[in-house]
């Protein structure tokens, strides 16, 4: 009962703080020169994140559709690499604008987090193929800890940007 009460209090406080933050955008983001470009990349990342959620990894699917699952994951990794290149070009273009560079750096954190999660999924697949202990029983697998950790880091960063930057 107390856990439920604590979670309700924490949710309420967070929501109140988020509502307050809509009133102002941090000063460093009021003068973004490449805002539309950055938001375009951010929207691509959100789309990619939604698609990453469709990857199905089970001991059965890995053994039956190994090449398909690996190809799917590698496709998403290459999409992230393309977005990383876009960020590098953006940083060169706006190298004299600290707000743009800071926001680009935060988007790079997102890309790194999702890329690490996808790479961890490849490690899980290899572990399943090699019958490594802890890889087949996914519910208790240590592999999932790392996969979900990086997904959560990225998801929290998106939430942070959307909530507190009012973009």
PDB file of C-alpha atoms in Angstrom:
ATOM      1  CA  UNK A   1       0.000   0.000   0.000  1.00  0.00           C
ATOM      2  CA  UNK A   2       2.790   2.421   0.886  1.00  0.00           C
ATOM      3  CA  UNK A   3       4.541   1.663  -2.408  1.00  0.00           C
ATOM      4  CA  UNK A   4       1.388   2.622  -4.301  1.00  0.00           C
ATOM      5  CA  UNK A   5       1.111   5.838  -2.308  1.00  0.00           C
ATOM      6  CA  UNK A   6       4.748   6.763  -2.931  1.00  0.00           C
ATOM      7  CA  UNK A   7       4.407   6.114  -6.656  1.00  0.00           C
ATOM      8  CA  UNK A   8       1.309   8.331  -6.823  1.00  0.00           C
ATOM      9  CA  UNK A   9       3.081  11.144  -4.994  1.00  0.00           C
ATOM     10  CA  UNK A  10       6.142  10.882  -7.231  1.00  0.00           C
ATOM     11  CA  UNK A  11       3.988  10.912 -10.373  1.00  0.00           C
ATOM     12  CA  UNK A  12       2.009  13.912  -9.171  1.00  0.00           C
ATOM     13  CA  UNK A  13       5.110  15.945  -8.345  1.00  0.00           C
ATOM     14  CA  UNK A  14       6.749  15.129 -11.648  1.00  0.00           C
ATOM     15  CA  UNK A  15       3.636  16.098 -13.578  1.00  0.00           C
ATOM     16  CA  UNK A  16       3.372  19.395 -11.710  1.00  0.00           C
ATOM     17  CA  UNK A  17       7.009  20.179 -12.422  1.00  0.00           C
ATOM     18  CA  UNK A  18       6.552  19.272 -16.075  1.00  0.00           C
ATOM     19  CA  UNK A  19       3.555  21.575 -16.341  1.00  0.00           C
ATOM     20  CA  UNK A  20       5.567  24.418 -14.833  1.00  0.00           C
ATOM     21  CA  UNK A  21       8.380  23.902 -17.284  1.00  0.00           C
ATOM     22  CA  UNK A  22       6.103  24.563 -20.267  1.00  0.00           C
ATOM     23  CA  UNK A  23       6.064  28.207 -19.275  1.00  0.00           C
ATOM     24  CA  UNK A  24       9.678  28.758 -20.156  1.00  0.00           C
ATOM     25  CA  UNK A  25      12.281  27.311 -22.449  1.00  0.00           C
ATOM     26  CA  UNK A  26      15.840  27.292 -21.103  1.00  0.00           C
ATOM     27  CA  UNK A  27      17.693  30.389 -22.326  1.00  0.00           C
ATOM     28  CA  UNK A  28      20.216  28.298 -24.227  1.00  0.00           C
ATOM     29  CA  UNK A  29      17.447  26.986 -26.507  1.00  0.00           C
ATOM     30  CA  UNK A  30      15.684  30.232 -27.285  1.00  0.00           C
ATOM     31  CA  UNK A  31      18.203  31.178 -29.982  1.00  0.00           C
ATOM     32  CA  UNK A  32      18.661  27.920 -31.850  1.00  0.00           C
ATOM     33  CA  UNK A  33      19.697  28.602 -35.426  1.00  0.00           C
ATOM     34  CA  UNK A  34      19.188  25.063 -36.699  1.00  0.00           C
ATOM     35  CA  UNK A  35      16.127  24.192 -34.633  1.00  0.00           C
ATOM     36  CA  UNK A  36      14.155  22.763 -37.564  1.00  0.00           C
ATOM     37  CA  UNK A  37      17.046  20.537 -38.626  1.00  0.00           C
ATOM     38  CA  UNK A  38      17.501  19.237 -35.091  1.00  0.00           C
ATOM     39  CA  UNK A  39      13.795  18.603 -34.644  1.00  0.00           C
ATOM     40  CA  UNK A  40      13.798  16.729 -37.962  1.00  0.00           C
ATOM     41  CA  UNK A  41      16.562  14.448 -36.716  1.00  0.00           C
ATOM     42  CA  UNK A  42      14.753  14.052 -33.382  1.00  0.00           C
ATOM     43  CA  UNK A  43      11.589  12.977 -35.223  1.00  0.00           C
ATOM     44  CA  UNK A  44      13.615  10.430 -37.223  1.00  0.00           C
ATOM     45  CA  UNK A  45      14.960   9.076 -33.936  1.00  0.00           C
ATOM     46  CA  UNK A  46      11.440   8.745 -32.518  1.00  0.00           C
ATOM     47  CA  UNK A  47      10.365   6.837 -35.609  1.00  0.00           C
ATOM     48  CA  UNK A  48      13.406   4.582 -35.358  1.00  0.00           C
ATOM     49  CA  UNK A  49      12.682   3.973 -31.665  1.00  0.00           C
ATOM     50  CA  UNK A  50       9.130   2.907 -32.474  1.00  0.00           C
ATOM     51  CA  UNK A  51      10.478   0.462 -35.052  1.00  0.00           C
ATOM     52  CA  UNK A  52      13.095  -0.939 -32.675  1.00  0.00           C
ATOM     53  CA  UNK A  53      10.203  -2.027 -30.473  1.00  0.00           C
ATOM     54  CA  UNK A  54       9.079  -4.439 -33.193  1.00  0.00           C
ATOM     55  CA  UNK A  55      12.219  -6.593 -32.999  1.00  0.00           C
ATOM     56  CA  UNK A  56      11.293 -10.016 -31.691  1.00  0.00           C
ATOM     57  CA  UNK A  57      14.022 -12.062 -30.098  1.00  0.00           C
ATOM     58  CA  UNK A  58      13.172 -15.443 -28.636  1.00  0.00           C
ATOM     59  CA  UNK A  59      15.180 -18.660 -28.670  1.00  0.00           C
ATOM     60  CA  UNK A  60      12.820 -19.987 -31.347  1.00  0.00           C
ATOM     61  CA  UNK A  61      12.867 -16.922 -33.628  1.00  0.00           C
ATOM     62  CA  UNK A  62      16.641 -16.640 -33.379  1.00  0.00           C
ATOM     63  CA  UNK A  63      17.218 -20.212 -34.483  1.00  0.00           C
ATOM     64  CA  UNK A  64      14.571 -20.103 -37.220  1.00  0.00           C
ATOM     65  CA  UNK A  65      15.107 -16.548 -38.526  1.00  0.00           C
ATOM     66  CA  UNK A  66      18.663 -15.716 -37.518  1.00  0.00           C
ATOM     67  CA  UNK A  67      19.605 -13.875 -40.698  1.00  0.00           C
ATOM     68  CA  UNK A  68      16.338 -11.896 -40.745  1.00  0.00           C
ATOM     69  CA  UNK A  69      16.664 -10.727 -37.126  1.00  0.00           C
ATOM     70  CA  UNK A  70      20.346  -9.804 -37.511  1.00  0.00           C
ATOM     71  CA  UNK A  71      19.643  -8.022 -40.798  1.00  0.00           C
ATOM     72  CA  UNK A  72      16.845  -6.043 -39.122  1.00  0.00           C
ATOM     73  CA  UNK A  73      19.068  -4.993 -36.219  1.00  0.00           C
ATOM     74  CA  UNK A  74      21.961  -4.105 -38.528  1.00  0.00           C
ATOM     75  CA  UNK A  75      19.586  -2.008 -40.643  1.00  0.00           C
ATOM     76  CA  UNK A  76      18.634   0.044 -37.569  1.00  0.00           C
ATOM     77  CA  UNK A  77      22.298   0.417 -36.638  1.00  0.00           C
ATOM     78  CA  UNK A  78      23.057   1.731 -40.124  1.00  0.00           C
ATOM     79  CA  UNK A  79      20.125   4.169 -39.828  1.00  0.00           C
ATOM     80  CA  UNK A  80      21.616   5.443 -36.578  1.00  0.00           C
ATOM     81  CA  UNK A  81      25.011   5.806 -38.274  1.00  0.00           C
ATOM     82  CA  UNK A  82      23.354   7.901 -40.978  1.00  0.00           C
ATOM     83  CA  UNK A  83      21.789  10.138 -38.328  1.00  0.00           C
ATOM     84  CA  UNK A  84      25.164  10.420 -36.577  1.00  0.00           C
ATOM     85  CA  UNK A  85      26.633  11.661 -39.849  1.00  0.00           C
ATOM     86  CA  UNK A  86      23.814  14.219 -40.097  1.00  0.00           C
ATOM     87  CA  UNK A  87      24.675  15.432 -36.595  1.00  0.00           C
ATOM     88  CA  UNK A  88      28.362  15.741 -37.513  1.00  0.00           C
ATOM     89  CA  UNK A  89      27.460  17.831 -40.573  1.00  0.00           C
ATOM     90  CA  UNK A  90      25.131  19.919 -38.424  1.00  0.00           C
ATOM     91  CA  UNK A  91      27.916  20.542 -35.893  1.00  0.00           C
ATOM     92  CA  UNK A  92      30.240  21.735 -38.652  1.00  0.00           C
ATOM     93  CA  UNK A  93      27.546  24.023 -40.047  1.00  0.00           C
ATOM     94  CA  UNK A  94      26.688  25.562 -36.661  1.00  0.00           C
ATOM     95  CA  UNK A  95      30.101  25.362 -34.994  1.00  0.00           C
ATOM     96  CA  UNK A  96      29.777  28.961 -33.746  1.00  0.00           C
ATOM     97  CA  UNK A  97      26.424  28.420 -32.023  1.00  0.00           C
ATOM     98  CA  UNK A  98      26.809  26.902 -28.533  1.00  0.00           C
ATOM     99  CA  UNK A  99      23.044  26.276 -28.104  1.00  0.00           C
ATOM    100  CA  UNK A 100      22.904  24.321 -31.362  1.00  0.00           C
ATOM    101  CA  UNK A 101      26.008  22.342 -30.480  1.00  0.00           C
ATOM    102  CA  UNK A 102      24.647  21.497 -27.030  1.00  0.00           C
ATOM    103  CA  UNK A 103      21.342  20.270 -28.424  1.00  0.00           C
ATOM    104  CA  UNK A 104      23.175  18.286 -31.121  1.00  0.00           C
ATOM    105  CA  UNK A 105      25.282  16.703 -28.392  1.00  0.00           C
ATOM    106  CA  UNK A 106      22.147  15.631 -26.533  1.00  0.00           C
ATOM    107  CA  UNK A 107      20.785  14.069 -29.711  1.00  0.00           C
ATOM    108  CA  UNK A 108      24.093  12.230 -30.051  1.00  0.00           C
ATOM    109  CA  UNK A 109      23.520  10.764 -26.579  1.00  0.00           C
ATOM    110  CA  UNK A 110      20.159   9.454 -27.788  1.00  0.00           C
ATOM    111  CA  UNK A 111      21.729   7.873 -30.836  1.00  0.00           C
ATOM    112  CA  UNK A 112      24.510   6.291 -28.757  1.00  0.00           C
ATOM    113  CA  UNK A 113      22.016   4.835 -26.278  1.00  0.00           C
ATOM    114  CA  UNK A 114      19.853   3.230 -28.958  1.00  0.00           C
ATOM    115  CA  UNK A 115      22.899   1.982 -30.861  1.00  0.00           C
ATOM    116  CA  UNK A 116      24.277   0.354 -27.697  1.00  0.00           C
ATOM    117  CA  UNK A 117      20.937  -1.337 -27.077  1.00  0.00           C
ATOM    118  CA  UNK A 118      20.918  -2.735 -30.610  1.00  0.00           C
ATOM    119  CA  UNK A 119      24.507  -3.947 -30.245  1.00  0.00           C
ATOM    120  CA  UNK A 120      23.554  -5.625 -26.968  1.00  0.00           C
ATOM    121  CA  UNK A 121      20.733  -7.375 -28.836  1.00  0.00           C
ATOM    122  CA  UNK A 122      23.288  -8.754 -31.289  1.00  0.00           C
ATOM    123  CA  UNK A 123      25.308 -10.017 -28.316  1.00  0.00           C
ATOM    124  CA  UNK A 124      22.163 -11.698 -26.953  1.00  0.00           C
ATOM    125  CA  UNK A 125      21.546 -13.408 -30.291  1.00  0.00           C
ATOM    126  CA  UNK A 126      25.118 -14.691 -30.375  1.00  0.00           C
ATOM    127  CA  UNK A 127      24.713 -15.913 -26.785  1.00  0.00           C
ATOM    128  CA  UNK A 128      21.563 -17.797 -27.749  1.00  0.00           C
ATOM    129  CA  UNK A 129      23.259 -19.379 -30.747  1.00  0.00           C
ATOM    130  CA  UNK A 130      26.183 -20.471 -28.567  1.00  0.00           C
ATOM    131  CA  UNK A 131      23.815 -21.778 -25.846  1.00  0.00           C
ATOM    132  CA  UNK A 132      25.394 -19.513 -23.250  1.00  0.00           C
ATOM    133  CA  UNK A 133      23.949 -19.738 -19.769  1.00  0.00           C
ATOM    134  CA  UNK A 134      21.338 -17.083 -19.132  1.00  0.00           C
ATOM    135  CA  UNK A 135      20.657 -16.201 -22.739  1.00  0.00           C
ATOM    136  CA  UNK A 136      17.780 -18.570 -23.517  1.00  0.00           C
ATOM    137  CA  UNK A 137      15.676 -17.853 -20.433  1.00  0.00           C
ATOM    138  CA  UNK A 138      14.910 -14.276 -21.403  1.00  0.00           C
ATOM    139  CA  UNK A 139      12.751 -13.395 -18.418  1.00  0.00           C
ATOM    140  CA  UNK A 140      15.708 -13.809 -16.064  1.00  0.00           C
ATOM    141  CA  UNK A 141      18.432 -13.001 -18.561  1.00  0.00           C
ATOM    142  CA  UNK A 142      21.225 -10.616 -17.620  1.00  0.00           C
ATOM    143  CA  UNK A 143      21.421  -9.751 -21.310  1.00  0.00           C
ATOM    144  CA  UNK A 144      18.104  -7.925 -21.111  1.00  0.00           C
ATOM    145  CA  UNK A 145      19.340  -5.712 -18.296  1.00  0.00           C
ATOM    146  CA  UNK A 146      21.761  -4.014 -20.655  1.00  0.00           C
ATOM    147  CA  UNK A 147      19.403  -3.929 -23.629  1.00  0.00           C
ATOM    148  CA  UNK A 148      16.673  -2.230 -21.638  1.00  0.00           C
ATOM    149  CA  UNK A 149      19.069   0.008 -19.770  1.00  0.00           C
ATOM    150  CA  UNK A 150      20.204   1.701 -22.972  1.00  0.00           C
ATOM    151  CA  UNK A 151      16.665   1.854 -24.349  1.00  0.00           C
ATOM    152  CA  UNK A 152      15.554   3.547 -21.148  1.00  0.00           C
ATOM    153  CA  UNK A 153      18.433   6.038 -21.266  1.00  0.00           C
ATOM    154  CA  UNK A 154      17.361   7.052 -24.758  1.00  0.00           C
ATOM    155  CA  UNK A 155      13.674   7.146 -23.867  1.00  0.00           C
ATOM    156  CA  UNK A 156      14.380   9.305 -20.823  1.00  0.00           C
ATOM    157  CA  UNK A 157      16.441  11.704 -22.917  1.00  0.00           C
ATOM    158  CA  UNK A 158      13.601  12.093 -25.434  1.00  0.00           C
ATOM    159  CA  UNK A 159      11.168  12.678 -22.591  1.00  0.00           C
ATOM    160  CA  UNK A 160      13.527  15.215 -21.028  1.00  0.00           C
ATOM    161  CA  UNK A 161      13.893  17.139 -24.280  1.00  0.00           C
ATOM    162  CA  UNK A 162      10.156  17.145 -25.026  1.00  0.00           C
ATOM    163  CA  UNK A 163       9.145  18.098 -21.505  1.00  0.00           C
ATOM    164  CA  UNK A 164      11.690  20.661 -20.469  1.00  0.00           C
ATOM    165  CA  UNK A 165      12.638  22.337 -23.736  1.00  0.00           C
ATOM    166  CA  UNK A 166       9.079  22.871 -24.956  1.00  0.00           C
ATOM    167  CA  UNK A 167      10.217  22.325 -28.553  1.00  0.00           C
TER     168      UNK A 167
END
